[in-house]
Amino acid sequence: MKKFRCRQGRSHPGKIVLVLEDNYCICEGVCLPRLEDNYCICEGVCLPRCILYSHYLDFCRNEKLDPACAATFGKTIRQKFPHLTTRRLGTRGHSKYHYYGIGIRETSQYYHSVYSSKGLTRFSGCKLKNEVSL
């Protein structure tokens, strides 16, 4: 991944961006700090990848940014949290991929919408006591 100026006419001209695929760029000054503000390394906590991506889509909609695809967003997550592992949880035929080792900060706007729902994952009862700051 290389850093250079956005040449795609996006809504962030002149800012340093990460170009992850030919057609998509993720603004480093906007998206990466947002990940740090909303998520933290947290042992024993598992979040579905689709939830993190839906949070990203919500953010892009609010900021009027063009969202990248899920695979590109996954590369950004891996850049910010390189020690994450992936798990496939669920019964046969109904499994979903999850990030293991990442939690939503209690100060995040997404915290209550995710952790207040019952049965998110089998790890949803874990407290964020092991929260590690970056």
mmCIF file with all atom_site columns, C-alpha atoms in Angstrom:
data_model
loop_
_atom_site.group_PDB
_atom_site.id
_atom_site.type_symbol
_atom_site.label_atom_id
_atom_site.label_alt_id
_atom_site.label_comp_id
_atom_site.label_asym_id
_atom_site.label_entity_id
_atom_site.label_seq_id
_atom_site.pdbx_PDB_ins_code
_atom_site.Cartn_x
_atom_site.Cartn_y
_atom_site.Cartn_z
_atom_site.occupancy
_atom_site.B_iso_or_equiv
_atom_site.pdbx_formal_charge
_atom_site.auth_seq_id
_atom_site.auth_comp_id
_atom_site.auth_asym_id
_atom_site.auth_atom_id
_atom_site.pdbx_PDB_model_num
ATOM 1   C CA . MET A 1 1   ? 0.000   0.000   0.000  1.00 0.00 ? 1   MET A CA 1
ATOM 2   C CA . LYS A 1 2   ? 1.442   3.316   -1.035 1.00 0.00 ? 2   LYS A CA 1
ATOM 3   C CA . LYS A 1 3   ? 0.635   6.793   0.185  1.00 0.00 ? 3   LYS A CA 1
ATOM 4   C CA . PHE A 1 4   ? 0.112   9.531   -2.356 1.00 0.00 ? 4   PHE A CA 1
ATOM 5   C CA . ARG A 1 5   ? -2.237  12.295  -3.312 1.00 0.00 ? 5   ARG A CA 1
ATOM 6   C CA . CYS A 1 6   ? -5.696  11.359  -4.496 1.00 0.00 ? 6   CYS A CA 1
ATOM 7   C CA . ARG A 1 7   ? -6.058  11.715  -8.249 1.00 0.00 ? 7   ARG A CA 1
ATOM 8   C CA . GLN A 1 8   ? -9.542  10.323  -8.525 1.00 0.00 ? 8   GLN A CA 1
ATOM 9   C CA . GLY A 1 9   ? -11.519 13.507  -7.965 1.00 0.00 ? 9   GLY A CA 1
ATOM 10  C CA . ARG A 1 10  ? -12.878 12.299  -4.647 1.00 0.00 ? 10  ARG A CA 1
ATOM 11  C CA . SER A 1 11  ? -14.120 14.595  -1.911 1.00 0.00 ? 11  SER A CA 1
ATOM 12  C CA . HIS A 1 12  ? -10.672 14.773  -0.300 1.00 0.00 ? 12  HIS A CA 1
ATOM 13  C CA . PRO A 1 13  ? -8.404  16.448  -2.890 1.00 0.00 ? 13  PRO A CA 1
ATOM 14  C CA . GLY A 1 14  ? -4.894  17.253  -1.738 1.00 0.00 ? 14  GLY A CA 1
ATOM 15  C CA . LYS A 1 15  ? -5.004  15.023  1.352  1.00 0.00 ? 15  LYS A CA 1
ATOM 16  C CA . ILE A 1 16  ? -2.787  12.012  1.864  1.00 0.00 ? 16  ILE A CA 1
ATOM 17  C CA . VAL A 1 17  ? -4.745  8.873   1.030  1.00 0.00 ? 17  VAL A CA 1
ATOM 18  C CA . LEU A 1 18  ? -4.160  5.146   0.912  1.00 0.00 ? 18  LEU A CA 1
ATOM 19  C CA . VAL A 1 19  ? -4.832  3.626   -2.469 1.00 0.00 ? 19  VAL A CA 1
ATOM 20  C CA . LEU A 1 20  ? -5.725  0.011   -1.840 1.00 0.00 ? 20  LEU A CA 1
ATOM 21  C CA . GLU A 1 21  ? -7.173  -0.915  -5.223 1.00 0.00 ? 21  GLU A CA 1
ATOM 22  C CA . ASP A 1 22  ? -7.205  0.776   -8.586 1.00 0.00 ? 22  ASP A CA 1
ATOM 23  C CA . ASN A 1 23  ? -10.621 2.350   -8.140 1.00 0.00 ? 23  ASN A CA 1
ATOM 24  C CA . TYR A 1 24  ? -10.764 2.997   -4.410 1.00 0.00 ? 24  TYR A CA 1
ATOM 25  C CA . CYS A 1 25  ? -8.900  5.153   -1.984 1.00 0.00 ? 25  CYS A CA 1
ATOM 26  C CA . ILE A 1 26  ? -9.419  5.562   1.719  1.00 0.00 ? 26  ILE A CA 1
ATOM 27  C CA . CYS A 1 27  ? -8.566  8.928   3.204  1.00 0.00 ? 27  CYS A CA 1
ATOM 28  C CA . GLU A 1 28  ? -5.901  8.325   5.857  1.00 0.00 ? 28  GLU A CA 1
ATOM 29  C CA . GLY A 1 29  ? -6.754  11.501  7.734  1.00 0.00 ? 29  GLY A CA 1
ATOM 30  C CA . VAL A 1 30  ? -10.427 10.524  8.112  1.00 0.00 ? 30  VAL A CA 1
ATOM 31  C CA . CYS A 1 31  ? -10.883 6.747   8.174  1.00 0.00 ? 31  CYS A CA 1
ATOM 32  C CA . LEU A 1 32  ? -7.865  5.543   10.153 1.00 0.00 ? 32  LEU A CA 1
ATOM 33  C CA . PRO A 1 33  ? -8.369  7.890   13.143 1.00 0.00 ? 33  PRO A CA 1
ATOM 34  C CA . ARG A 1 34  ? -12.055 6.939   13.087 1.00 0.00 ? 34  ARG A CA 1
ATOM 35  C CA . LEU A 1 35  ? -11.105 3.279   13.520 1.00 0.00 ? 35  LEU A CA 1
ATOM 36  C CA . GLU A 1 36  ? -8.956  4.169   16.520 1.00 0.00 ? 36  GLU A CA 1
ATOM 37  C CA . ASP A 1 37  ? -11.754 6.272   18.031 1.00 0.00 ? 37  ASP A CA 1
ATOM 38  C CA . ASN A 1 38  ? -14.397 3.550   17.725 1.00 0.00 ? 38  ASN A CA 1
ATOM 39  C CA . TYR A 1 39  ? -12.542 0.236   18.084 1.00 0.00 ? 39  TYR A CA 1
ATOM 40  C CA . CYS A 1 40  ? -9.861  -1.195  20.345 1.00 0.00 ? 40  CYS A CA 1
ATOM 41  C CA . ILE A 1 41  ? -7.796  -4.342  20.699 1.00 0.00 ? 41  ILE A CA 1
ATOM 42  C CA . CYS A 1 42  ? -9.697  -6.513  23.127 1.00 0.00 ? 42  CYS A CA 1
ATOM 43  C CA . GLU A 1 43  ? -8.856  -10.121 23.988 1.00 0.00 ? 43  GLU A CA 1
ATOM 44  C CA . GLY A 1 44  ? -11.697 -12.599 23.906 1.00 0.00 ? 44  GLY A CA 1
ATOM 45  C CA . VAL A 1 45  ? -14.106 -10.392 21.965 1.00 0.00 ? 45  VAL A CA 1
ATOM 46  C CA . CYS A 1 46  ? -15.412 -11.336 18.558 1.00 0.00 ? 46  CYS A CA 1
ATOM 47  C CA . LEU A 1 47  ? -17.283 -9.049  16.136 1.00 0.00 ? 47  LEU A CA 1
ATOM 48  C CA . PRO A 1 48  ? -18.881 -10.017 12.828 1.00 0.00 ? 48  PRO A CA 1
ATOM 49  C CA . ARG A 1 49  ? -17.051 -8.469  9.903  1.00 0.00 ? 49  ARG A CA 1
ATOM 50  C CA . CYS A 1 50  ? -20.362 -7.342  8.414  1.00 0.00 ? 50  CYS A CA 1
ATOM 51  C CA . ILE A 1 51  ? -21.061 -5.163  11.479 1.00 0.00 ? 51  ILE A CA 1
ATOM 52  C CA . LEU A 1 52  ? -17.768 -3.289  11.147 1.00 0.00 ? 52  LEU A CA 1
ATOM 53  C CA . TYR A 1 53  ? -18.407 -2.810  7.445  1.00 0.00 ? 53  TYR A CA 1
ATOM 54  C CA . SER A 1 54  ? -21.939 -1.518  8.092  1.00 0.00 ? 54  SER A CA 1
ATOM 55  C CA . HIS A 1 55  ? -20.480 0.999   10.568 1.00 0.00 ? 55  HIS A CA 1
ATOM 56  C CA . TYR A 1 56  ? -18.067 2.092   7.838  1.00 0.00 ? 56  TYR A CA 1
ATOM 57  C CA . LEU A 1 57  ? -20.907 2.457   5.308  1.00 0.00 ? 57  LEU A CA 1
ATOM 58  C CA . ASP A 1 58  ? -22.857 4.527   7.832  1.00 0.00 ? 58  ASP A CA 1
ATOM 59  C CA . PHE A 1 59  ? -19.811 6.749   8.348  1.00 0.00 ? 59  PHE A CA 1
ATOM 60  C CA . CYS A 1 60  ? -19.332 7.213   4.582  1.00 0.00 ? 60  CYS A CA 1
ATOM 61  C CA . ARG A 1 61  ? -23.007 8.061   4.125  1.00 0.00 ? 61  ARG A CA 1
ATOM 62  C CA . ASN A 1 62  ? -22.826 10.700  6.881  1.00 0.00 ? 62  ASN A CA 1
ATOM 63  C CA . GLU A 1 63  ? -19.578 12.195  5.536  1.00 0.00 ? 63  GLU A CA 1
ATOM 64  C CA . LYS A 1 64  ? -20.728 11.992  1.899  1.00 0.00 ? 64  LYS A CA 1
ATOM 65  C CA . LEU A 1 65  ? -17.756 9.804   0.933  1.00 0.00 ? 65  LEU A CA 1
ATOM 66  C CA . ASP A 1 66  ? -17.720 7.036   -1.641 1.00 0.00 ? 66  ASP A CA 1
ATOM 67  C CA . PRO A 1 67  ? -17.293 3.785   0.309  1.00 0.00 ? 67  PRO A CA 1
ATOM 68  C CA . ALA A 1 68  ? -14.780 1.145   -0.681 1.00 0.00 ? 68  ALA A CA 1
ATOM 69  C CA . CYS A 1 69  ? -15.802 -2.483  -1.082 1.00 0.00 ? 69  CYS A CA 1
ATOM 70  C CA . ALA A 1 70  ? -15.751 -4.869  1.890  1.00 0.00 ? 70  ALA A CA 1
ATOM 71  C CA . ALA A 1 71  ? -12.436 -6.438  0.834  1.00 0.00 ? 71  ALA A CA 1
ATOM 72  C CA . THR A 1 72  ? -10.748 -3.043  0.654  1.00 0.00 ? 72  THR A CA 1
ATOM 73  C CA . PHE A 1 73  ? -12.156 -2.071  4.027  1.00 0.00 ? 73  PHE A CA 1
ATOM 74  C CA . GLY A 1 74  ? -10.832 -5.356  5.426  1.00 0.00 ? 74  GLY A CA 1
ATOM 75  C CA . LYS A 1 75  ? -7.334  -4.392  4.278  1.00 0.00 ? 75  LYS A CA 1
ATOM 76  C CA . THR A 1 76  ? -7.693  -1.115  6.146  1.00 0.00 ? 76  THR A CA 1
ATOM 77  C CA . ILE A 1 77  ? -8.777  -2.957  9.312  1.00 0.00 ? 77  ILE A CA 1
ATOM 78  C CA . ARG A 1 78  ? -5.744  -5.237  8.991  1.00 0.00 ? 78  ARG A CA 1
ATOM 79  C CA . GLN A 1 79  ? -3.472  -2.227  8.577  1.00 0.00 ? 79  GLN A CA 1
ATOM 80  C CA . LYS A 1 80  ? -4.778  -0.603  11.753 1.00 0.00 ? 80  LYS A CA 1
ATOM 81  C CA . PHE A 1 81  ? -5.069  -3.829  13.789 1.00 0.00 ? 81  PHE A CA 1
ATOM 82  C CA . PRO A 1 82  ? -2.418  -6.196  12.362 1.00 0.00 ? 82  PRO A CA 1
ATOM 83  C CA . HIS A 1 83  ? -2.752  -8.840  15.100 1.00 0.00 ? 83  HIS A CA 1
ATOM 84  C CA . LEU A 1 84  ? -6.437  -9.608  14.506 1.00 0.00 ? 84  LEU A CA 1
ATOM 85  C CA . THR A 1 85  ? -7.438  -13.132 13.697 1.00 0.00 ? 85  THR A CA 1
ATOM 86  C CA . THR A 1 86  ? -10.462 -14.278 11.748 1.00 0.00 ? 86  THR A CA 1
ATOM 87  C CA . ARG A 1 87  ? -12.937 -16.911 12.883 1.00 0.00 ? 87  ARG A CA 1
ATOM 88  C CA . ARG A 1 88  ? -15.885 -18.445 11.134 1.00 0.00 ? 88  ARG A CA 1
ATOM 89  C CA . LEU A 1 89  ? -18.692 -18.865 13.649 1.00 0.00 ? 89  LEU A CA 1
ATOM 90  C CA . GLY A 1 90  ? -22.188 -20.272 13.342 1.00 0.00 ? 90  GLY A CA 1
ATOM 91  C CA . THR A 1 91  ? -23.861 -23.507 12.473 1.00 0.00 ? 91  THR A CA 1
ATOM 92  C CA . ARG A 1 92  ? -23.194 -25.322 9.249  1.00 0.00 ? 92  ARG A CA 1
ATOM 93  C CA . GLY A 1 93  ? -24.622 -23.365 6.345  1.00 0.00 ? 93  GLY A CA 1
ATOM 94  C CA . HIS A 1 94  ? -25.211 -20.250 8.466  1.00 0.00 ? 94  HIS A CA 1
ATOM 95  C CA . SER A 1 95  ? -21.685 -19.297 9.473  1.00 0.00 ? 95  SER A CA 1
ATOM 96  C CA . LYS A 1 96  ? -20.303 -15.766 9.344  1.00 0.00 ? 96  LYS A CA 1
ATOM 97  C CA . TYR A 1 97  ? -16.754 -14.495 9.448  1.00 0.00 ? 97  TYR A CA 1
ATOM 98  C CA . HIS A 1 98  ? -15.765 -12.600 12.582 1.00 0.00 ? 98  HIS A CA 1
ATOM 99  C CA . TYR A 1 99  ? -12.769 -10.563 13.661 1.00 0.00 ? 99  TYR A CA 1
ATOM 100 C CA . TYR A 1 100 ? -11.390 -11.974 16.901 1.00 0.00 ? 100 TYR A CA 1
ATOM 101 C CA . GLY A 1 101 ? -9.528  -9.603  19.216 1.00 0.00 ? 101 GLY A CA 1
ATOM 102 C CA . ILE A 1 102 ? -11.304 -6.332  18.448 1.00 0.00 ? 102 ILE A CA 1
ATOM 103 C CA . GLY A 1 103 ? -14.026 -4.635  20.451 1.00 0.00 ? 103 GLY A CA 1
ATOM 104 C CA . ILE A 1 104 ? -16.094 -1.494  20.185 1.00 0.00 ? 104 ILE A CA 1
ATOM 105 C CA . ARG A 1 105 ? -15.067 1.226   22.610 1.00 0.00 ? 105 ARG A CA 1
ATOM 106 C CA . GLU A 1 106 ? -17.662 2.184   25.205 1.00 0.00 ? 106 GLU A CA 1
ATOM 107 C CA . THR A 1 107 ? -17.317 5.793   24.034 1.00 0.00 ? 107 THR A CA 1
ATOM 108 C CA . SER A 1 108 ? -18.240 4.844   20.455 1.00 0.00 ? 108 SER A CA 1
ATOM 109 C CA . GLN A 1 109 ? -21.618 5.763   19.001 1.00 0.00 ? 109 GLN A CA 1
ATOM 110 C CA . TYR A 1 110 ? -21.918 2.112   17.906 1.00 0.00 ? 110 TYR A CA 1
ATOM 111 C CA . TYR A 1 111 ? -21.355 0.545   21.330 1.00 0.00 ? 111 TYR A CA 1
ATOM 112 C CA . HIS A 1 112 ? -24.946 0.391   22.570 1.00 0.00 ? 112 HIS A CA 1
ATOM 113 C CA . SER A 1 113 ? -26.413 -0.632  19.224 1.00 0.00 ? 113 SER A CA 1
ATOM 114 C CA . VAL A 1 114 ? -24.151 -3.701  19.104 1.00 0.00 ? 114 VAL A CA 1
ATOM 115 C CA . TYR A 1 115 ? -23.709 -4.808  22.699 1.00 0.00 ? 115 TYR A CA 1
ATOM 116 C CA . SER A 1 116 ? -27.314 -4.254  23.760 1.00 0.00 ? 116 SER A CA 1
ATOM 117 C CA . SER A 1 117 ? -28.584 -6.812  21.229 1.00 0.00 ? 117 SER A CA 1
ATOM 118 C CA . LYS A 1 118 ? -28.765 -10.351 22.567 1.00 0.00 ? 118 LYS A CA 1
ATOM 119 C CA . GLY A 1 119 ? -26.915 -13.217 20.985 1.00 0.00 ? 119 GLY A CA 1
ATOM 120 C CA . LEU A 1 120 ? -24.485 -11.208 18.880 1.00 0.00 ? 120 LEU A CA 1
ATOM 121 C CA . THR A 1 121 ? -21.827 -13.912 19.200 1.00 0.00 ? 121 THR A CA 1
ATOM 122 C CA . ARG A 1 122 ? -20.848 -16.424 21.784 1.00 0.00 ? 122 ARG A CA 1
ATOM 123 C CA . PHE A 1 123 ? -18.292 -13.894 23.020 1.00 0.00 ? 123 PHE A CA 1
ATOM 124 C CA . SER A 1 124 ? -20.789 -11.056 23.388 1.00 0.00 ? 124 SER A CA 1
ATOM 125 C CA . GLY A 1 125 ? -20.977 -11.472 27.157 1.00 0.00 ? 125 GLY A CA 1
ATOM 126 C CA . CYS A 1 126 ? -17.297 -10.580 27.548 1.00 0.00 ? 126 CYS A CA 1
ATOM 127 C CA . LYS A 1 127 ? -16.604 -7.240  29.125 1.00 0.00 ? 127 LYS A CA 1
ATOM 128 C CA . LEU A 1 128 ? -14.073 -4.904  27.586 1.00 0.00 ? 128 LEU A CA 1
ATOM 129 C CA . LYS A 1 129 ? -11.856 -5.192  30.670 1.00 0.00 ? 129 LYS A CA 1
ATOM 130 C CA . ASN A 1 130 ? -8.873  -6.196  28.548 1.00 0.00 ? 130 ASN A CA 1
ATOM 131 C CA . GLU A 1 131 ? -9.032  -3.068  26.428 1.00 0.00 ? 131 GLU A CA 1
ATOM 132 C CA . VAL A 1 132 ? -5.599  -2.137  25.131 1.00 0.00 ? 132 VAL A CA 1
ATOM 133 C CA . SER A 1 133 ? -4.871  1.317   23.798 1.00 0.00 ? 133 SER A CA 1
ATOM 134 C CA . LEU A 1 134 ? -2.721  1.677   20.690 1.00 0.00 ? 134 LEU A CA 1
#
